[in-house]
mmCIF file of C-alpha atoms in Angstrom:
data_model
loop_
_atom_site.group_PDB
_atom_site.id
_atom_site.type_symbol
_atom_site.label_atom_id
_atom_site.label_comp_id
_atom_site.label_asym_id
_atom_site.label_seq_id
_atom_site.Cartn_x
_atom_site.Cartn_y
_atom_site.Cartn_z
ATOM 1 C CA MET A 128 -15.256 18.423 -6.173
ATOM 2 C CA LEU A 129 -13.729 21.550 -4.622
ATOM 3 C CA LEU A 130 -15.362 22.026 -1.223
ATOM 4 C CA LYS A 131 -14.926 25.229 0.781
ATOM 5 C CA ILE A 132 -14.644 24.670 4.548
ATOM 6 C CA TYR A 133 -13.565 27.329 7.041
ATOM 7 C CA PRO A 134 -11.050 26.101 9.644
ATOM 8 C CA GLU A 135 -12.309 28.468 12.372
ATOM 9 C CA ASN A 136 -15.777 26.931 12.340
ATOM 10 C CA PRO A 137 -16.020 23.906 10.012
ATOM 11 C CA ASN A 138 -19.527 23.343 8.658
ATOM 12 C CA PRO A 139 -20.789 20.042 10.175
ATOM 13 C CA LYS A 140 -22.697 19.130 6.983
ATOM 14 C CA ALA A 141 -19.567 19.566 4.851
ATOM 15 C CA ILE A 142 -17.510 17.577 7.365
ATOM 16 C CA ALA A 143 -20.116 14.776 7.332
ATOM 17 C CA GLN A 144 -20.026 14.782 3.517
ATOM 18 C CA VAL A 145 -16.235 14.325 3.526
ATOM 19 C CA ALA A 146 -16.446 11.582 6.166
ATOM 20 C CA GLU A 147 -18.995 9.707 4.039
ATOM 21 C CA VAL A 148 -16.731 9.872 0.976
ATOM 22 C CA LEU A 149 -13.829 8.508 3.057
ATOM 23 C CA ARG A 150 -16.056 5.768 4.497
ATOM 24 C CA LYS A 151 -16.786 4.607 0.941
ATOM 25 C CA GLY A 152 -13.073 4.390 0.112
ATOM 26 C CA GLY A 153 -12.649 7.849 -1.413
ATOM 27 C CA LEU A 154 -9.508 9.988 -1.441
ATOM 28 C CA VAL A 155 -9.512 13.520 -0.059
ATOM 29 C CA ILE A 156 -7.038 16.421 -0.083
ATOM 30 C CA TYR A 157 -7.320 18.663 2.980
ATOM 31 C CA PRO A 158 -5.482 21.460 4.783
ATOM 32 C CA THR A 159 -3.454 20.928 7.953
ATOM 33 C CA ASP A 160 -1.431 23.315 10.123
ATOM 34 C CA THR A 161 1.483 22.715 7.739
ATOM 35 C CA VAL A 162 1.107 21.601 4.101
ATOM 36 C CA TYR A 163 -1.957 20.258 2.318
ATOM 37 C CA GLY A 164 -2.356 16.519 2.803
ATOM 38 C CA LEU A 165 -3.775 13.623 0.805
ATOM 39 C CA GLY A 166 -5.577 10.963 2.775
ATOM 40 C CA CYS A 167 -8.112 8.179 3.169
ATOM 41 C CA ASP A 168 -9.704 6.066 5.898
ATOM 42 C CA ILE A 169 -6.936 3.921 7.454
ATOM 43 C CA THR A 170 -9.254 0.917 7.634
ATOM 44 C CA ASN A 171 -9.716 0.787 3.852
ATOM 45 C CA HIS A 172 -6.852 -1.176 2.265
ATOM 46 C CA LYS A 173 -7.829 -0.376 -1.325
ATOM 47 C CA ALA A 174 -7.887 3.336 -0.524
ATOM 48 C CA ILE A 175 -4.445 3.134 1.132
ATOM 49 C CA GLU A 176 -3.105 1.395 -1.981
ATOM 50 C CA ALA A 177 -4.685 4.118 -4.150
ATOM 51 C CA VAL A 178 -2.942 6.836 -2.092
ATOM 52 C CA CYS A 179 0.406 5.049 -2.459
ATOM 53 C CA GLN A 180 -0.134 4.632 -6.196
ATOM 54 C CA LEU A 181 -0.993 8.310 -6.597
ATOM 55 C CA ARG A 182 2.139 9.329 -4.691
ATOM 56 C CA LYS A 183 4.232 6.669 -6.504
ATOM 57 C CA MET A 184 5.154 4.998 -3.191
ATOM 58 C CA ASN A 185 5.515 1.345 -2.273
ATOM 59 C CA CYS A 186 2.977 0.690 0.508
ATOM 60 C CA ASN A 187 5.292 -1.791 2.211
ATOM 61 C CA LYS A 188 8.241 0.604 2.294
ATOM 62 C CA ALA A 189 6.601 4.016 2.619
ATOM 63 C CA ASN A 190 6.716 5.916 5.902
ATOM 64 C CA LEU A 191 3.000 6.481 6.250
ATOM 65 C CA SER A 192 1.399 8.584 8.970
ATOM 66 C CA PHE A 193 -2.131 9.215 10.068
ATOM 67 C CA ILE A 194 -4.144 11.918 11.779
ATOM 68 C CA CYS A 195 -5.859 11.319 15.116
ATOM 69 C CA TYR A 196 -8.389 13.574 16.814
ATOM 70 C CA ASP A 197 -6.651 13.823 20.189
ATOM 71 C CA LEU A 198 -4.193 12.138 22.573
ATOM 72 C CA SER A 199 -6.673 9.548 23.860
ATOM 73 C CA HIS A 200 -7.260 8.547 20.242
ATOM 74 C CA ILE A 201 -3.491 8.040 19.737
ATOM 75 C CA SER A 202 -3.218 5.554 22.618
ATOM 76 C CA ASP A 203 -5.271 2.980 20.677
ATOM 77 C CA TYR A 204 -2.675 2.774 17.914
ATOM 78 C CA ILE A 205 0.675 2.873 19.696
ATOM 79 C CA LYS A 206 2.430 0.710 22.261
ATOM 80 C CA PRO A 207 2.476 2.181 25.788
ATOM 81 C CA ILE A 208 4.687 5.246 26.288
ATOM 82 C CA ASP A 209 6.174 6.600 29.514
ATOM 83 C CA ASN A 210 4.916 9.679 31.361
ATOM 84 C CA THR A 211 7.776 11.909 30.201
ATOM 85 C CA VAL A 212 6.927 11.336 26.532
ATOM 86 C CA PHE A 213 3.220 11.771 27.263
ATOM 87 C CA ARG A 214 3.792 15.110 29.004
ATOM 88 C CA VAL A 215 5.716 16.456 25.995
ATOM 89 C CA LEU A 216 2.989 15.282 23.606
ATOM 90 C CA LYS A 217 0.374 16.971 25.751
ATOM 91 C CA LYS A 218 2.212 20.285 25.430
ATOM 92 C CA ALA A 219 3.197 19.946 21.747
ATOM 93 C CA LEU A 220 -0.127 18.725 20.332
ATOM 94 C CA PRO A 221 -2.183 19.796 18.486
ATOM 95 C CA GLY A 222 0.791 21.104 16.527
ATOM 96 C CA PRO A 223 3.052 20.816 13.466
ATOM 97 C CA PHE A 224 4.722 17.543 14.449
ATOM 98 C CA THR A 225 4.716 13.943 13.251
ATOM 99 C CA PHE A 226 5.667 11.629 16.115
ATOM 100 C CA ILE A 227 6.886 8.130 15.247
ATOM 101 C CA PHE A 228 5.928 5.373 17.694
ATOM 102 C CA ASN A 229 5.980 1.595 17.914
ATOM 103 C CA ALA A 230 2.670 0.520 16.406
ATOM 104 C CA SER A 231 0.006 -1.448 18.272
ATOM 105 C CA GLY A 232 -1.891 -4.345 16.692
ATOM 106 C CA LEU A 233 -4.743 -1.992 15.696
ATOM 107 C CA VAL A 234 -2.622 -0.284 13.035
ATOM 108 C CA PRO A 235 -3.324 -1.811 9.605
ATOM 109 C CA LYS A 236 -0.340 -3.816 8.351
ATOM 110 C CA LEU A 237 -0.169 -1.708 5.190
ATOM 111 C CA ILE A 238 0.667 1.331 7.309
ATOM 112 C CA SER A 239 3.070 -0.126 9.869
ATOM 113 C CA SER A 240 4.645 -2.282 7.099
ATOM 114 C CA ASN A 241 7.783 -4.203 8.020
ATOM 115 C CA LYS A 242 9.037 -1.619 10.474
ATOM 116 C CA LYS A 243 6.195 -1.987 13.015
ATOM 117 C CA THR A 244 6.292 1.754 13.554
ATOM 118 C CA VAL A 245 3.785 4.470 12.735
ATOM 119 C CA GLY A 246 3.776 8.244 12.395
ATOM 120 C CA ILE A 247 1.003 10.081 14.213
ATOM 121 C CA ARG A 248 -0.249 13.642 13.686
ATOM 122 C CA ILE A 249 -2.723 15.822 15.560
ATOM 123 C CA PRO A 250 -2.605 18.980 13.447
ATOM 124 C CA ASP A 251 -3.585 22.350 14.844
ATOM 125 C CA ASN A 252 -6.329 22.680 12.255
ATOM 126 C CA ASN A 253 -9.979 21.926 12.998
ATOM 127 C CA ILE A 254 -10.809 20.632 9.516
ATOM 128 C CA PRO A 255 -8.882 17.317 9.479
ATOM 129 C CA ARG A 256 -9.547 16.717 13.179
ATOM 130 C CA GLU A 257 -13.314 17.190 12.763
ATOM 131 C CA ILE A 258 -13.234 14.845 9.740
ATOM 132 C CA VAL A 259 -11.529 12.178 11.878
ATOM 133 C CA LYS A 260 -14.094 12.707 14.635
ATOM 134 C CA ALA A 261 -17.016 12.360 12.192
ATOM 135 C CA LEU A 262 -15.458 9.339 10.466
ATOM 136 C CA GLY A 263 -14.683 7.521 13.715
ATOM 137 C CA ASN A 264 -11.262 6.391 12.390
ATOM 138 C CA PRO A 265 -7.946 8.134 11.832
ATOM 139 C CA ILE A 266 -7.151 9.233 8.296
ATOM 140 C CA LEU A 267 -3.980 8.336 6.474
ATOM 141 C CA THR A 268 -1.955 11.422 5.636
ATOM 142 C CA THR A 269 0.803 12.123 3.160
ATOM 143 C CA SER A 270 1.819 15.572 1.942
ATOM 144 C CA ILE A 271 1.020 16.905 -1.508
ATOM 145 C CA LYS A 272 4.328 17.400 -3.260
ATOM 146 C CA ASP A 273 4.704 19.821 -6.136
ATOM 147 C CA ASP A 274 6.599 18.860 -9.303
ATOM 148 C CA ASP A 275 8.365 22.199 -9.111
ATOM 149 C CA ASP A 276 11.510 21.857 -6.988
ATOM 150 C CA ILE A 277 11.523 25.545 -6.126
ATOM 151 C CA LEU A 278 7.994 25.443 -4.704
ATOM 152 C CA GLU A 279 8.121 22.038 -3.095
ATOM 153 C CA TYR A 280 4.579 22.076 -1.718
ATOM 154 C CA SER A 281 1.413 23.419 -3.336
ATOM 155 C CA THR A 282 -0.224 26.069 -1.149
ATOM 156 C CA ASP A 283 -3.152 27.285 -3.286
ATOM 157 C CA PRO A 284 -6.203 24.952 -2.979
ATOM 158 C CA GLU A 285 -7.540 26.019 -6.390
ATOM 159 C CA LEU A 286 -4.274 25.071 -8.099
ATOM 160 C CA ILE A 287 -4.241 21.802 -6.134
ATOM 161 C CA TYR A 288 -7.775 21.149 -7.395
ATOM 162 C CA GLU A 289 -6.747 21.828 -11.004
ATOM 163 C CA LYS A 290 -4.003 19.248 -10.693
ATOM 164 C CA TYR A 291 -5.821 16.543 -8.719
ATOM 165 C CA GLN A 292 -9.520 16.920 -9.603
ATOM 166 C CA ASP A 293 -9.546 13.730 -11.685
ATOM 167 C CA LEU A 294 -7.459 11.756 -9.177
ATOM 168 C CA VAL A 295 -9.271 12.351 -5.878
ATOM 169 C CA ASP A 296 -12.901 12.647 -4.805
ATOM 170 C CA ILE A 297 -12.729 15.923 -2.871
ATOM 171 C CA VAL A 298 -10.253 18.772 -2.550
ATOM 172 C CA ILE A 299 -11.081 20.870 0.514
ATOM 173 C CA ASP A 300 -10.433 24.580 0.176
ATOM 174 C CA GLY A 301 -9.482 25.605 3.699
ATOM 175 C CA GLY A 302 -7.511 28.659 2.596
ATOM 176 C CA TYR A 303 -3.855 28.901 1.633
ATOM 177 C CA GLY A 304 -1.614 26.176 3.085
ATOM 178 C CA ASP A 305 1.925 26.470 4.387
ATOM 179 C CA ASN A 306 4.895 25.256 2.352
ATOM 180 C CA ILE A 307 6.868 23.927 5.317
ATOM 181 C CA ALA A 308 6.129 20.323 6.346
ATOM 182 C CA SER A 309 5.839 19.020 9.907
ATOM 183 C CA THR A 310 8.842 18.285 12.099
ATOM 184 C CA VAL A 311 9.272 14.495 12.352
ATOM 185 C CA VAL A 312 10.292 13.148 15.766
ATOM 186 C CA ASP A 313 11.187 9.499 16.467
ATOM 187 C CA CYS A 314 9.952 8.354 19.898
ATOM 188 C CA THR A 315 10.392 4.597 19.364
ATOM 189 C CA SER A 316 13.269 4.274 21.832
ATOM 190 C CA GLY A 317 11.645 6.345 24.574
ATOM 191 C CA GLY A 318 13.388 9.660 23.789
ATOM 192 C CA PHE A 319 12.941 12.366 21.170
ATOM 193 C CA GLU A 320 15.091 12.182 18.063
ATOM 194 C CA THR A 321 14.309 14.778 15.404
ATOM 195 C CA VAL A 322 14.656 13.051 12.037
ATOM 196 C CA ARG A 323 13.350 15.942 9.913
ATOM 197 C CA GLU A 324 13.356 19.620 10.802
ATOM 198 C CA GLY A 325 10.110 21.246 9.782
ATOM 199 C CA LYS A 326 7.668 23.840 11.039
ATOM 200 C CA GLY A 327 7.571 22.749 14.680
ATOM 201 C CA ASP A 328 10.341 23.395 17.243
ATOM 202 C CA LEU A 329 10.227 20.601 19.809
ATOM 203 C CA GLN A 330 12.753 22.360 22.081
ATOM 204 C CA GLU A 331 9.930 24.647 23.225
ATOM 205 C CA PHE A 332 8.197 21.681 24.852
ATOM 206 C CA LEU A 333 11.088 19.645 26.307
#
């Protein structure tokens, strides 16, 4: 199903419909403030395995991230962080960053794998955040890669739907996506180490 949702004012009924599909173990493609993402409910192991299979990743080795609604939501899934890190997060989020933290015991083993770390996103896009809020759990997120090396990420939701309609339950049309992924920042040792340059510039918030 291709489902139109407007990011400025997401329709609560449409959001509830997506949350229900995720609750039942479905896979959903949705817009973020960077590239379109593929995700599922992080509490559903079969759905996580299905995402990994679709992206041809090994669940135990993949660097998987998930989307939280806000900062208080993050604190459930990561080990305590110091005030300096928290202050930067407060300024940078919601935004185009994936922050890597030491995972708490609440993170499913499939996601934290052998590394005991987890990537967290709070995108500056109301659609995925409202889905998380309605679902009551974070959603796993991995970017939709394009087979074309020149256009690395698909930006047109209708073309994404053409490609994935038989592989996922819902593709959300939230308008054209970006083709630059999030900036990935490792915070596991208490500082900020940029491991992938992307859309966000962390220097603005340090």
